Amino acid sequence: MSWSLTYRTASEESDVLIILIALHWAADAWKIFLFSRQLSLASNTLDVPPVLRKRMSAQDYDVARRKSIQSSIATISSVAILLLVKTFKLYVGYHFFIWEFTADQAKTKYWRAVLYAGYDELFSMLIALPFSFFEALMYSQMPVVAMIIVSFLEIFLTTIFSAATIASLMMIIESCGPGLLLYFAPLSNAIALFVIAVYIQYFVPQIYFPWKMRDLSAILSKGSQPPWGTRFTKYSLILTLAPHLTRISWEYWEPR
């Protein structure tokens, strides 16, 4: 049986395709919503809160508030644009074309899957590079040259990591069948919805504010995050793996 996957295959699995697109929209829309609330709080809290007046000046507070606004705008813009890119890639069958691209480069399903994971991550990150670079320019203090070096280094390391991860997962797939990832990807994305809330509540303030201003960040974000977020902190790694597992899950679906 041929392992050649075409856009016709994607059309036959249109229901699954719609589910994957809906999951991307749900996850990213939730992230945009949370960052929008963060932006609204920072924009509307113009004066130093009473609890901080003895510990920081109005100037320090204003600097922290402006940094939060800039970073939130950059993140919202980046997520919105990348969401459209991901939707377009799924809709036109981009992943099937990448799978076809590996047809003449590997003789076994194992190595073809590994190559696919590497190429998919490489091309996906290159597509996202302009938007990621724009986001970095908005709030990073790094020199432009350093940003470029770090960006390409991240692409290289992520590509290698993705290929190595799929090499390990293929050992499981050989035993459990290729449909495993198709079931796992929606589950991991669902968990990622909660992890995003945890990330914004606990990690974003530490990234976007100086250490001495974490009390400020806590006040700005107070009441804006769901209280149940702490239950899912241990699943933070899934936030990194979920989008990639969603993309590759199509390619291990056994053709009819």
PDB file of N, CA and C in Angstrom, residues 70-166:
ATOM      1  N   GLN A  70       3.366  47.215  25.978  1.00  0.00           N
ATOM      2  CA  GLN A  70       4.077  46.921  24.731  1.00  0.00           C
ATOM      3  C   GLN A  70       4.165  45.422  24.481  1.00  0.00           C
ATOM      4  N   SER A  71       4.537  44.669  25.507  1.00  0.00           N
ATOM      5  CA  SER A  71       4.695  43.227  25.328  1.00  0.00           C
ATOM      6  C   SER A  71       3.363  42.545  25.061  1.00  0.00           C
ATOM      7  N   SER A  72       2.293  43.021  25.703  1.00  0.00           N
ATOM      8  CA  SER A  72       0.975  42.430  25.479  1.00  0.00           C
ATOM      9  C   SER A  72       0.500  42.680  24.054  1.00  0.00           C
ATOM     10  N   ILE A  73       0.703  43.895  23.556  1.00  0.00           N
ATOM     11  CA  ILE A  73       0.313  44.212  22.179  1.00  0.00           C
ATOM     12  C   ILE A  73       1.088  43.352  21.191  1.00  0.00           C
ATOM     13  N   ALA A  74       2.409  43.214  21.429  1.00  0.00           N
ATOM     14  CA  ALA A  74       3.232  42.404  20.534  1.00  0.00           C
ATOM     15  C   ALA A  74       2.784  40.949  20.536  1.00  0.00           C
ATOM     16  N   THR A  75       2.481  40.412  21.721  1.00  0.00           N
ATOM     17  CA  THR A  75       2.056  39.017  21.819  1.00  0.00           C
ATOM     18  C   THR A  75       0.714  38.803  21.137  1.00  0.00           C
ATOM     19  N   ILE A  76      -0.236  39.691  21.374  1.00  0.00           N
ATOM     20  CA  ILE A  76      -1.556  39.565  20.749  1.00  0.00           C
ATOM     21  C   ILE A  76      -1.439  39.620  19.229  1.00  0.00           C
ATOM     22  N   SER A  77      -0.639  40.548  18.718  1.00  0.00           N
ATOM     23  CA  SER A  77      -0.460  40.671  17.268  1.00  0.00           C
ATOM     24  C   SER A  77       0.179  39.421  16.690  1.00  0.00           C
ATOM     25  N   SER A  78       1.211  38.921  17.370  1.00  0.00           N
ATOM     26  CA  SER A  78       1.919  37.740  16.886  1.00  0.00           C
ATOM     27  C   SER A  78       1.013  36.516  16.878  1.00  0.00           C
ATOM     28  N   VAL A  79       0.270  36.316  17.970  1.00  0.00           N
ATOM     29  CA  VAL A  79      -0.621  35.154  18.063  1.00  0.00           C
ATOM     30  C   VAL A  79      -1.704  35.220  16.997  1.00  0.00           C
ATOM     31  N   ALA A  80      -2.268  36.399  16.782  1.00  0.00           N
ATOM     32  CA  ALA A  80      -3.340  36.544  15.794  1.00  0.00           C
ATOM     33  C   ALA A  80      -2.848  36.225  14.386  1.00  0.00           C
ATOM     34  N   ILE A  81      -1.674  36.741  14.029  1.00  0.00           N
ATOM     35  CA  ILE A  81      -1.135  36.489  12.690  1.00  0.00           C
ATOM     36  C   ILE A  81      -0.758  35.021  12.525  1.00  0.00           C
ATOM     37  N   LEU A  82      -0.111  34.452  13.536  1.00  0.00           N
ATOM     38  CA  LEU A  82       0.287  33.047  13.447  1.00  0.00           C
ATOM     39  C   LEU A  82      -0.927  32.124  13.412  1.00  0.00           C
ATOM     40  N   LEU A  83      -2.015  32.523  14.052  1.00  0.00           N
ATOM     41  CA  LEU A  83      -3.239  31.724  13.994  1.00  0.00           C
ATOM     42  C   LEU A  83      -3.753  31.644  12.567  1.00  0.00           C
ATOM     43  N   LEU A  84      -3.719  32.746  11.852  1.00  0.00           N
ATOM     44  CA  LEU A  84      -4.132  32.748  10.449  1.00  0.00           C
ATOM     45  C   LEU A  84      -3.195  31.886   9.608  1.00  0.00           C
ATOM     46  N   VAL A  85      -1.899  31.946   9.905  1.00  0.00           N
ATOM     47  CA  VAL A  85      -0.929  31.126   9.175  1.00  0.00           C
ATOM     48  C   VAL A  85      -1.202  29.641   9.412  1.00  0.00           C
ATOM     49  N   LYS A  86      -1.427  29.249  10.669  1.00  0.00           N
ATOM     50  CA  LYS A  86      -1.688  27.841  10.983  1.00  0.00           C
ATOM     51  C   LYS A  86      -2.973  27.361  10.320  1.00  0.00           C
ATOM     52  N   THR A  87      -4.002  28.208  10.328  1.00  0.00           N
ATOM     53  CA  THR A  87      -5.265  27.839   9.688  1.00  0.00           C
ATOM     54  C   THR A  87      -5.076  27.642   8.189  1.00  0.00           C
ATOM     55  N   PHE A  88      -4.346  28.548   7.565  1.00  0.00           N
ATOM     56  CA  PHE A  88      -4.087  28.448   6.126  1.00  0.00           C
ATOM     57  C   PHE A  88      -3.317  27.169   5.806  1.00  0.00           C
ATOM     58  N   LYS A  89      -2.318  26.837   6.620  1.00  0.00           N
ATOM     59  CA  LYS A  89      -1.513  25.637   6.387  1.00  0.00           C
ATOM     60  C   LYS A  89      -2.364  24.378   6.463  1.00  0.00           C
ATOM     61  N   LEU A  90      -3.270  24.323   7.440  1.00  0.00           N
ATOM     62  CA  LEU A  90      -4.141  23.163   7.546  1.00  0.00           C
ATOM     63  C   LEU A  90      -5.131  23.109   6.384  1.00  0.00           C
ATOM     64  N   TYR A  91      -5.663  24.252   6.002  1.00  0.00           N
ATOM     65  CA  TYR A  91      -6.707  24.298   4.978  1.00  0.00           C
ATOM     66  C   TYR A  91      -6.184  23.878   3.610  1.00  0.00           C
ATOM     67  N   VAL A  92      -4.990  24.315   3.242  1.00  0.00           N
ATOM     68  CA  VAL A  92      -4.469  24.016   1.902  1.00  0.00           C
ATOM     69  C   VAL A  92      -3.722  22.686   1.844  1.00  0.00           C
ATOM     70  N   GLY A  93      -3.637  21.981   2.972  1.00  0.00           N
ATOM     71  CA  GLY A  93      -2.932  20.705   2.951  1.00  0.00           C
ATOM     72  C   GLY A  93      -1.421  20.836   2.939  1.00  0.00           C
ATOM     73  N   TYR A  94      -0.907  21.903   3.552  1.00  0.00           N
ATOM     74  CA  TYR A  94       0.544  22.136   3.595  1.00  0.00           C
ATOM     75  C   TYR A  94       1.300  20.923   4.120  1.00  0.00           C
ATOM     76  N   HIS A  95       0.757  20.304   5.168  1.00  0.00           N
ATOM     77  CA  HIS A  95       1.466  19.206   5.813  1.00  0.00           C
ATOM     78  C   HIS A  95       1.567  17.984   4.909  1.00  0.00           C
ATOM     79  N   PHE A  96       0.567  17.800   4.055  1.00  0.00           N
ATOM     80  CA  PHE A  96       0.635  16.685   3.116  1.00  0.00           C
ATOM     81  C   PHE A  96       1.702  16.926   2.059  1.00  0.00           C
ATOM     82  N   PHE A  97       1.876  18.172   1.662  1.00  0.00           N
ATOM     83  CA  PHE A  97       2.925  18.498   0.698  1.00  0.00           C
ATOM     84  C   PHE A  97       4.311  18.274   1.296  1.00  0.00           C
ATOM     85  N   ILE A  98       4.469  18.613   2.571  1.00  0.00           N
ATOM     86  CA  ILE A  98       5.750  18.359   3.244  1.00  0.00           C
ATOM     87  C   ILE A  98       6.000  16.857   3.333  1.00  0.00           C
ATOM     88  N   TRP A  99       4.931  16.107   3.579  1.00  0.00           N
ATOM     89  CA  TRP A  99       5.064  14.645   3.639  1.00  0.00           C
ATOM     90  C   TRP A  99       5.498  14.091   2.288  1.00  0.00           C
ATOM     91  N   GLU A 100       4.913  14.601   1.219  1.00  0.00           N
ATOM     92  CA  GLU A 100       5.305  14.181  -0.125  1.00  0.00           C
ATOM     93  C   GLU A 100       6.759  14.546  -0.406  1.00  0.00           C
ATOM     94  N   PHE A 101       7.198  15.665   0.152  1.00  0.00           N
ATOM     95  CA  PHE A 101       8.561  16.142  -0.065  1.00  0.00           C
ATOM     96  C   PHE A 101       9.596  15.146   0.442  1.00  0.00           C
ATOM     97  N   THR A 102       9.207  14.340   1.430  1.00  0.00           N
ATOM     98  CA  THR A 102      10.140  13.364   2.004  1.00  0.00           C
ATOM     99  C   THR A 102      10.102  12.015   1.290  1.00  0.00           C
ATOM    100  N   ALA A 103       9.251  11.877   0.272  1.00  0.00           N
ATOM    101  CA  ALA A 103       9.041  10.576  -0.369  1.00  0.00           C
ATOM    102  C   ALA A 103      10.327   9.987  -0.935  1.00  0.00           C
ATOM    103  N   ASP A 104      11.150  10.812  -1.559  1.00  0.00           N
ATOM    104  CA  ASP A 104      12.367  10.318  -2.207  1.00  0.00           C
ATOM    105  C   ASP A 104      13.594  10.410  -1.313  1.00  0.00           C
ATOM    106  N   GLN A 105      13.414  10.812  -0.071  1.00  0.00           N
ATOM    107  CA  GLN A 105      14.558  11.020   0.806  1.00  0.00           C
ATOM    108  C   GLN A 105      14.688   9.973   1.898  1.00  0.00           C
ATOM    109  N   ALA A 106      13.696   9.114   2.030  1.00  0.00           N
ATOM    110  CA  ALA A 106      13.746   8.071   3.050  1.00  0.00           C
ATOM    111  C   ALA A 106      13.101   6.807   2.510  1.00  0.00           C
ATOM    112  N   LYS A 107      13.675   5.668   2.841  1.00  0.00           N
ATOM    113  CA  LYS A 107      13.183   4.393   2.331  1.00  0.00           C
ATOM    114  C   LYS A 107      12.258   3.686   3.312  1.00  0.00           C
ATOM    115  N   THR A 108      12.209   4.151   4.539  1.00  0.00           N
ATOM    116  CA  THR A 108      11.353   3.519   5.544  1.00  0.00           C
ATOM    117  C   THR A 108      10.420   4.556   6.158  1.00  0.00           C
ATOM    118  N   LYS A 109       9.305   4.071   6.719  1.00  0.00           N
ATOM    119  CA  LYS A 109       8.355   4.966   7.369  1.00  0.00           C
ATOM    120  C   LYS A 109       8.993   5.665   8.563  1.00  0.00           C
ATOM    121  N   TYR A 110       9.877   4.951   9.238  1.00  0.00           N
ATOM    122  CA  TYR A 110      10.513   5.510  10.433  1.00  0.00           C
ATOM    123  C   TYR A 110      11.301   6.765  10.092  1.00  0.00           C
ATOM    124  N   TRP A 111      12.220   6.658   9.132  1.00  0.00           N
ATOM    125  CA  TRP A 111      13.063   7.797   8.784  1.00  0.00           C
ATOM    126  C   TRP A 111      12.283   8.872   8.034  1.00  0.00           C
ATOM    127  N   ARG A 112      11.231   8.452   7.339  1.00  0.00           N
ATOM    128  CA  ARG A 112      10.408   9.452   6.661  1.00  0.00           C
ATOM    129  C   ARG A 112       9.686  10.322   7.684  1.00  0.00           C
ATOM    130  N   ALA A 113       9.207   9.696   8.749  1.00  0.00           N
ATOM    131  CA  ALA A 113       8.545  10.458   9.810  1.00  0.00           C
ATOM    132  C   ALA A 113       9.517  11.405  10.502  1.00  0.00           C
ATOM    133  N   VAL A 114      10.743  10.928  10.728  1.00  0.00           N
ATOM    134  CA  VAL A 114      11.754  11.772  11.370  1.00  0.00           C
ATOM    135  C   VAL A 114      12.083  12.974  10.488  1.00  0.00           C
ATOM    136  N   LEU A 115      12.283  12.722   9.186  1.00  0.00           N
ATOM    137  CA  LEU A 115      12.577  13.818   8.261  1.00  0.00           C
ATOM    138  C   LEU A 115      11.404  14.787   8.168  1.00  0.00           C
ATOM    139  N   TYR A 116      10.194  14.227   8.145  1.00  0.00           N
ATOM    140  CA  TYR A 116       9.020  15.099   8.078  1.00  0.00           C
ATOM    141  C   TYR A 116       8.968  16.039   9.278  1.00  0.00           C
ATOM    142  N   ALA A 117       9.195  15.483  10.471  1.00  0.00           N
ATOM    143  CA  ALA A 117       9.149  16.312  11.682  1.00  0.00           C
ATOM    144  C   ALA A 117      10.174  17.433  11.616  1.00  0.00           C
ATOM    145  N   GLY A 118      11.384  17.090  11.140  1.00  0.00           N
ATOM    146  CA  GLY A 118      12.426  18.106  11.024  1.00  0.00           C
ATOM    147  C   GLY A 118      12.073  19.180  10.016  1.00  0.00           C
ATOM    148  N   TYR A 119      11.635  18.766   8.810  1.00  0.00           N
ATOM    149  CA  TYR A 119      11.280  19.736   7.769  1.00  0.00           C
ATOM    150  C   TYR A 119      10.083  20.589   8.184  1.00  0.00           C
ATOM    151  N   ASP A 120       9.092  19.948   8.778  1.00  0.00           N
ATOM    152  CA  ASP A 120       7.896  20.681   9.172  1.00  0.00           C
ATOM    153  C   ASP A 120       8.230  21.751  10.203  1.00  0.00           C
ATOM    154  N   GLU A 121       9.029  21.386  11.196  1.00  0.00           N
ATOM    155  CA  GLU A 121       9.407  22.360  12.220  1.00  0.00           C
ATOM    156  C   GLU A 121      10.265  23.470  11.627  1.00  0.00           C
ATOM    157  N   LEU A 122      11.182  23.087  10.747  1.00  0.00           N
ATOM    158  CA  LEU A 122      12.062  24.072  10.116  1.00  0.00           C
ATOM    159  C   LEU A 122      11.263  25.086   9.299  1.00  0.00           C
ATOM    160  N   PHE A 123      10.405  24.586   8.396  1.00  0.00           N
ATOM    161  CA  PHE A 123       9.634  25.485   7.542  1.00  0.00           C
ATOM    162  C   PHE A 123       8.622  26.302   8.343  1.00  0.00           C
ATOM    163  N   SER A 124       8.028  25.668   9.362  1.00  0.00           N
ATOM    164  CA  SER A 124       7.043  26.380  10.178  1.00  0.00           C
ATOM    165  C   SER A 124       7.685  27.542  10.928  1.00  0.00           C
ATOM    166  N   MET A 125       8.874  27.299  11.474  1.00  0.00           N
ATOM    167  CA  MET A 125       9.550  28.356  12.228  1.00  0.00           C
ATOM    168  C   MET A 125      10.082  29.449  11.306  1.00  0.00           C
ATOM    169  N   LEU A 126      10.474  29.078  10.099  1.00  0.00           N
ATOM    170  CA  LEU A 126      10.913  30.094   9.140  1.00  0.00           C
ATOM    171  C   LEU A 126       9.749  30.991   8.731  1.00  0.00           C
ATOM    172  N   ILE A 127       8.566  30.379   8.568  1.00  0.00           N
ATOM    173  CA  ILE A 127       7.377  31.172   8.248  1.00  0.00           C
ATOM    174  C   ILE A 127       7.040  32.121   9.398  1.00  0.00           C
ATOM    175  N   ALA A 128       7.207  31.616  10.618  1.00  0.00           N
ATOM    176  CA  ALA A 128       6.858  32.421  11.794  1.00  0.00           C
ATOM    177  C   ALA A 128       7.946  33.410  12.182  1.00  0.00           C
ATOM    178  N   LEU A 129       9.128  33.282  11.606  1.00  0.00           N
ATOM    179  CA  LEU A 129      10.265  34.110  12.017  1.00  0.00           C
ATOM    180  C   LEU A 129       9.985  35.612  11.952  1.00  0.00           C
ATOM    181  N   PRO A 130       9.418  36.136  10.866  1.00  0.00           N
ATOM    182  CA  PRO A 130       9.170  37.593  10.829  1.00  0.00           C
ATOM    183  C   PRO A 130       8.268  38.074  11.958  1.00  0.00           C
ATOM    184  N   PHE A 131       7.245  37.268  12.301  1.00  0.00           N
ATOM    185  CA  PHE A 131       6.328  37.671  13.357  1.00  0.00           C
ATOM    186  C   PHE A 131       6.982  37.556  14.734  1.00  0.00           C
ATOM    187  N   SER A 132       7.768  36.495  14.933  1.00  0.00           N
ATOM    188  CA  SER A 132       8.491  36.344  16.194  1.00  0.00           C
ATOM    189  C   SER A 132       9.513  37.461  16.368  1.00  0.00           C
ATOM    190  N   PHE A 133      10.158  37.829  15.268  1.00  0.00           N
ATOM    191  CA  PHE A 133      11.152  38.895  15.313  1.00  0.00           C
ATOM    192  C   PHE A 133      10.479  40.229  15.650  1.00  0.00           C
ATOM    193  N   PHE A 134       9.305  40.447  15.077  1.00  0.00           N
ATOM    194  CA  PHE A 134       8.552  41.671  15.370  1.00  0.00           C
ATOM    195  C   PHE A 134       8.189  41.741  16.849  1.00  0.00           C
ATOM    196  N   GLU A 135       7.750  40.604  17.398  1.00  0.00           N
ATOM    197  CA  GLU A 135       7.389  40.563  18.815  1.00  0.00           C
ATOM    198  C   GLU A 135       8.602  40.859  19.689  1.00  0.00           C
ATOM    199  N   ALA A 136       9.767  40.287  19.321  1.00  0.00           N
ATOM    200  CA  ALA A 136      10.984  40.523  20.099  1.00  0.00           C
ATOM    201  C   ALA A 136      11.396  41.988  20.060  1.00  0.00           C
ATOM    202  N   LEU A 137      11.235  42.617  18.915  1.00  0.00           N
ATOM    203  CA  LEU A 137      11.609  44.026  18.784  1.00  0.00           C
ATOM    204  C   LEU A 137      10.768  44.925  19.685  1.00  0.00           C
ATOM    205  N   MET A 138       9.551  44.479  19.990  1.00  0.00           N
ATOM    206  CA  MET A 138       8.644  45.321  20.757  1.00  0.00           C
ATOM    207  C   MET A 138       9.088  45.492  22.204  1.00  0.00           C
ATOM    208  N   TYR A 139       9.677  44.433  22.802  1.00  0.00           N
ATOM    209  CA  TYR A 139       9.982  44.550  24.225  1.00  0.00           C
ATOM    210  C   TYR A 139      11.350  44.028  24.633  1.00  0.00           C
ATOM    211  N   SER A 140      12.079  43.414  23.706  1.00  0.00           N
ATOM    212  CA  SER A 140      13.399  42.899  24.060  1.00  0.00           C
ATOM    213  C   SER A 140      14.444  44.006  24.004  1.00  0.00           C
ATOM    214  N   GLN A 141      15.415  43.928  24.912  1.00  0.00           N
ATOM    215  CA  GLN A 141      16.505  44.900  24.953  1.00  0.00           C
ATOM    216  C   GLN A 141      17.744  44.398  24.215  1.00  0.00           C
ATOM    217  N   MET A 142      17.660  43.232  23.607  1.00  0.00           N
ATOM    218  CA  MET A 142      18.804  42.662  22.896  1.00  0.00           C
ATOM    219  C   MET A 142      19.083  43.441  21.616  1.00  0.00           C
ATOM    220  N   PRO A 143      20.360  43.524  21.204  1.00  0.00           N
ATOM    221  CA  PRO A 143      20.688  44.128  19.906  1.00  0.00           C
ATOM    222  C   PRO A 143      20.070  43.315  18.772  1.00  0.00           C
ATOM    223  N   VAL A 144      19.820  43.964  17.653  1.00  0.00           N
ATOM    224  CA  VAL A 144      19.172  43.301  16.523  1.00  0.00           C
ATOM    225  C   VAL A 144      19.989  42.108  16.039  1.00  0.00           C
ATOM    226  N   VAL A 145      21.315  42.272  15.958  1.00  0.00           N
ATOM    227  CA  VAL A 145      22.181  41.177  15.503  1.00  0.00           C
ATOM    228  C   VAL A 145      22.057  39.979  16.436  1.00  0.00           C
ATOM    229  N   ALA A 146      22.029  40.249  17.736  1.00  0.00           N
ATOM    230  CA  ALA A 146      21.890  39.163  18.706  1.00  0.00           C
ATOM    231  C   ALA A 146      20.545  38.462  18.552  1.00  0.00           C
ATOM    232  N   MET A 147      19.487  39.232  18.271  1.00  0.00           N
ATOM    233  CA  MET A 147      18.169  38.632  18.054  1.00  0.00           C
ATOM    234  C   MET A 147      18.190  37.671  16.872  1.00  0.00           C
ATOM    235  N   ILE A 148      18.847  38.089  15.799  1.00  0.00           N
ATOM    236  CA  ILE A 148      18.908  37.250  14.597  1.00  0.00           C
ATOM    237  C   ILE A 148      19.655  35.956  14.893  1.00  0.00           C
ATOM    238  N   ILE A 149      20.792  36.069  15.584  1.00  0.00           N
ATOM    239  CA  ILE A 149      21.588  34.884  15.916  1.00  0.00           C
ATOM    240  C   ILE A 149      20.791  33.937  16.802  1.00  0.00           C
ATOM    241  N   VAL A 150      20.154  34.493  17.830  1.00  0.00           N
ATOM    242  CA  VAL A 150      19.366  33.668  18.747  1.00  0.00           C
ATOM    243  C   VAL A 150      18.198  33.011  18.018  1.00  0.00           C
ATOM    244  N   SER A 151      17.552  33.739  17.117  1.00  0.00           N
ATOM    245  CA  SER A 151      16.403  33.195  16.387  1.00  0.00           C
ATOM    246  C   SER A 151      16.793  31.989  15.544  1.00  0.00           C
ATOM    247  N   PHE A 152      17.886  32.108  14.789  1.00  0.00           N
ATOM    248  CA  PHE A 152      18.305  30.992  13.940  1.00  0.00           C
ATOM    249  C   PHE A 152      18.855  29.835  14.770  1.00  0.00           C
ATOM    250  N   LEU A 153      19.492  30.155  15.897  1.00  0.00           N
ATOM    251  CA  LEU A 153      19.956  29.088  16.783  1.00  0.00           C
ATOM    252  C   LEU A 153      18.768  28.329  17.363  1.00  0.00           C
ATOM    253  N   GLU A 154      17.721  29.067  17.720  1.00  0.00           N
ATOM    254  CA  GLU A 154      16.513  28.428  18.238  1.00  0.00           C
ATOM    255  C   GLU A 154      15.864  27.544  17.178  1.00  0.00           C
ATOM    256  N   ILE A 155      15.830  28.019  15.938  1.00  0.00           N
ATOM    257  CA  ILE A 155      15.260  27.220  14.850  1.00  0.00           C
ATOM    258  C   ILE A 155      16.034  25.926  14.675  1.00  0.00           C
ATOM    259  N   PHE A 156      17.364  26.013  14.685  1.00  0.00           N
ATOM    260  CA  PHE A 156      18.201  24.826  14.504  1.00  0.00           C
ATOM    261  C   PHE A 156      17.981  23.824  15.633  1.00  0.00           C
ATOM    262  N   LEU A 157      18.021  24.303  16.878  1.00  0.00           N
ATOM    263  CA  LEU A 157      17.882  23.400  18.020  1.00  0.00           C
ATOM    264  C   LEU A 157      16.479  22.802  18.087  1.00  0.00           C
ATOM    265  N   THR A 158      15.464  23.609  17.775  1.00  0.00           N
ATOM    266  CA  THR A 158      14.093  23.101  17.805  1.00  0.00           C
ATOM    267  C   THR A 158      13.866  22.056  16.723  1.00  0.00           C
ATOM    268  N   THR A 159      14.458  22.263  15.560  1.00  0.00           N
ATOM    269  CA  THR A 159      14.342  21.287  14.475  1.00  0.00           C
ATOM    270  C   THR A 159      14.955  19.957  14.880  1.00  0.00           C
ATOM    271  N   ILE A 160      16.143  20.006  15.466  1.00  0.00           N
ATOM    272  CA  ILE A 160      16.804  18.780  15.924  1.00  0.00           C
ATOM    273  C   ILE A 160      15.985  18.108  17.018  1.00  0.00           C
ATOM    274  N   PHE A 161      15.483  18.902  17.946  1.00  0.00           N
ATOM    275  CA  PHE A 161      14.696  18.351  19.047  1.00  0.00           C
ATOM    276  C   PHE A 161      13.423  17.681  18.533  1.00  0.00           C
ATOM    277  N   SER A 162      12.756  18.319  17.576  1.00  0.00           N
ATOM    278  CA  SER A 162      11.520  17.755  17.025  1.00  0.00           C
ATOM    279  C   SER A 162      11.779  16.433  16.321  1.00  0.00           C
ATOM    280  N   ALA A 163      12.846  16.392  15.523  1.00  0.00           N
ATOM    281  CA  ALA A 163      13.186  15.151  14.830  1.00  0.00           C
ATOM    282  C   ALA A 163      13.507  14.045  15.829  1.00  0.00           C
ATOM    283  N   ALA A 164      14.252  14.383  16.882  1.00  0.00           N
ATOM    284  CA  ALA A 164      14.599  13.389  17.899  1.00  0.00           C
ATOM    285  C   ALA A 164      13.360  12.922  18.660  1.00  0.00           C
ATOM    286  N   THR A 165      12.450  13.854  18.932  1.00  0.00           N
ATOM    287  CA  THR A 165      11.221  13.489  19.638  1.00  0.00           C
ATOM    288  C   THR A 165      10.377  12.521  18.823  1.00  0.00           C
ATOM    289  N   ILE A 166      10.235  12.808  17.530  1.00  0.00           N
ATOM    290  CA  ILE A 166       9.443  11.928  16.674  1.00  0.00           C
ATOM    291  C   ILE A 166      10.134  10.588  16.481  1.00  0.00           C
TER     292      ILE A 166
END
